[in-house]
Amino acid sequence: MNLSFGVKLLIFAICFLFSIIVGIVAGLVLHKPLTPKGPAFLYGGGVFGGTLTLCLVVLSTLGIL
């Protein structure tokens, strides 16, 4: 697929923001009220990285990026 650079950048921004939302939700689900916040941050960051990687791999495989 022959998309312009601006459209590819917009698709990347959508993937990035989607990954941030998924990471935040995963961190919130893991965190319990009386426990430290550090493990929840690390877990959310790992989920963010995994989600962004998965989104970019899928879009690259489809030929969009």
PDB file of C-alpha atoms in Angstrom:
ATOM      1  CA  MET A   1       0.000   0.000   0.000  1.00  0.00           C
ATOM      2  CA  ASN A   2       1.442   3.346  -1.017  1.00  0.00           C
ATOM      3  CA  LEU A   3       0.504   5.810   1.726  1.00  0.00           C
ATOM      4  CA  SER A   4       2.001   9.241   2.227  1.00  0.00           C
ATOM      5  CA  PHE A   5       4.350   9.952   5.118  1.00  0.00           C
ATOM      6  CA  GLY A   6       1.708  12.022   6.925  1.00  0.00           C
ATOM      7  CA  VAL A   7      -0.810   9.179   6.882  1.00  0.00           C
ATOM      8  CA  LYS A   8       1.826   6.712   8.126  1.00  0.00           C
ATOM      9  CA  LEU A   9       2.729   9.121  10.926  1.00  0.00           C
ATOM     10  CA  LEU A  10      -0.944   9.447  11.875  1.00  0.00           C
ATOM     11  CA  ILE A  11      -1.330   5.655  11.969  1.00  0.00           C
ATOM     12  CA  PHE A  12       1.769   5.404  14.171  1.00  0.00           C
ATOM     13  CA  ALA A  13       0.381   8.070  16.513  1.00  0.00           C
ATOM     14  CA  ILE A  14      -2.883   6.129  16.799  1.00  0.00           C
ATOM     15  CA  CYS A  15      -0.957   2.931  17.631  1.00  0.00           C
ATOM     16  CA  PHE A  16       1.143   4.823  20.189  1.00  0.00           C
ATOM     17  CA  LEU A  17      -1.880   6.321  21.946  1.00  0.00           C
ATOM     18  CA  PHE A  18      -3.733   2.991  21.895  1.00  0.00           C
ATOM     19  CA  SER A  19      -0.693   1.341  23.497  1.00  0.00           C
ATOM     20  CA  ILE A  20      -0.558   4.013  26.192  1.00  0.00           C
ATOM     21  CA  ILE A  21      -4.210   3.400  27.060  1.00  0.00           C
ATOM     22  CA  VAL A  22      -3.701  -0.367  27.219  1.00  0.00           C
ATOM     23  CA  GLY A  23      -0.609   0.101  29.429  1.00  0.00           C
ATOM     24  CA  ILE A  24      -2.433   2.442  31.806  1.00  0.00           C
ATOM     25  CA  VAL A  25      -5.369   0.058  32.144  1.00  0.00           C
ATOM     26  CA  ALA A  26      -3.030  -2.890  32.773  1.00  0.00           C
ATOM     27  CA  GLY A  27      -1.172  -0.938  35.462  1.00  0.00           C
ATOM     28  CA  LEU A  28      -4.422   0.095  37.123  1.00  0.00           C
ATOM     29  CA  VAL A  29      -5.724  -3.471  37.084  1.00  0.00           C
ATOM     30  CA  LEU A  30      -2.516  -4.774  38.696  1.00  0.00           C
ATOM     31  CA  HIS A  31      -2.293  -2.098  41.422  1.00  0.00           C
ATOM     32  CA  LYS A  32      -3.936  -2.755  44.765  1.00  0.00           C
ATOM     33  CA  PRO A  33      -4.602   0.104  47.219  1.00  0.00           C
ATOM     34  CA  LEU A  34      -2.109  -0.775  49.979  1.00  0.00           C
ATOM     35  CA  THR A  35       0.775  -2.002  47.808  1.00  0.00           C
ATOM     36  CA  PRO A  36       3.684  -0.049  46.286  1.00  0.00           C
ATOM     37  CA  LYS A  37       3.134   1.540  42.902  1.00  0.00           C
ATOM     38  CA  GLY A  38       6.491   0.479  41.398  1.00  0.00           C
ATOM     39  CA  PRO A  39       5.512  -2.993  40.186  1.00  0.00           C
ATOM     40  CA  ALA A  40       2.337  -1.610  38.621  1.00  0.00           C
ATOM     41  CA  PHE A  41       4.384   1.003  36.702  1.00  0.00           C
ATOM     42  CA  LEU A  42       6.794  -1.654  35.464  1.00  0.00           C
ATOM     43  CA  TYR A  43       3.966  -3.957  34.439  1.00  0.00           C
ATOM     44  CA  GLY A  44       2.161  -1.146  32.615  1.00  0.00           C
ATOM     45  CA  GLY A  45       5.377  -0.187  30.829  1.00  0.00           C
ATOM     46  CA  GLY A  46       5.942  -3.759  29.738  1.00  0.00           C
ATOM     47  CA  VAL A  47       2.398  -4.050  28.453  1.00  0.00           C
ATOM     48  CA  PHE A  48       2.821  -0.727  26.627  1.00  0.00           C
ATOM     49  CA  GLY A  49       5.978  -1.968  24.909  1.00  0.00           C
ATOM     50  CA  GLY A  50       4.409  -5.278  23.979  1.00  0.00           C
ATOM     51  CA  THR A  51       1.263  -3.672  22.625  1.00  0.00           C
ATOM     52  CA  LEU A  52       3.162  -1.106  20.550  1.00  0.00           C
ATOM     53  CA  THR A  53       5.424  -3.809  19.140  1.00  0.00           C
ATOM     54  CA  LEU A  54       2.469  -6.011  18.278  1.00  0.00           C
ATOM     55  CA  CYS A  55       0.598  -3.151  16.575  1.00  0.00           C
ATOM     56  CA  LEU A  56       3.623  -2.148  14.498  1.00  0.00           C
ATOM     57  CA  VAL A  57       4.429  -5.731  13.495  1.00  0.00           C
ATOM     58  CA  VAL A  58       0.850  -6.348  12.380  1.00  0.00           C
ATOM     59  CA  LEU A  59       0.704  -3.094  10.397  1.00  0.00           C
ATOM     60  CA  SER A  60       4.093  -3.798   8.806  1.00  0.00           C
ATOM     61  CA  THR A  61       3.000  -7.301   7.858  1.00  0.00           C
ATOM     62  CA  LEU A  62      -0.140  -5.914   6.228  1.00  0.00           C
ATOM     63  CA  GLY A  63       2.003  -3.440   4.290  1.00  0.00           C
ATOM     64  CA  ILE A  64       0.544  -0.332   5.853  1.00  0.00           C
ATOM     65  CA  LEU A  65       3.769   0.922   7.436  1.00  0.00           C
TER      66      LEU A  65
END
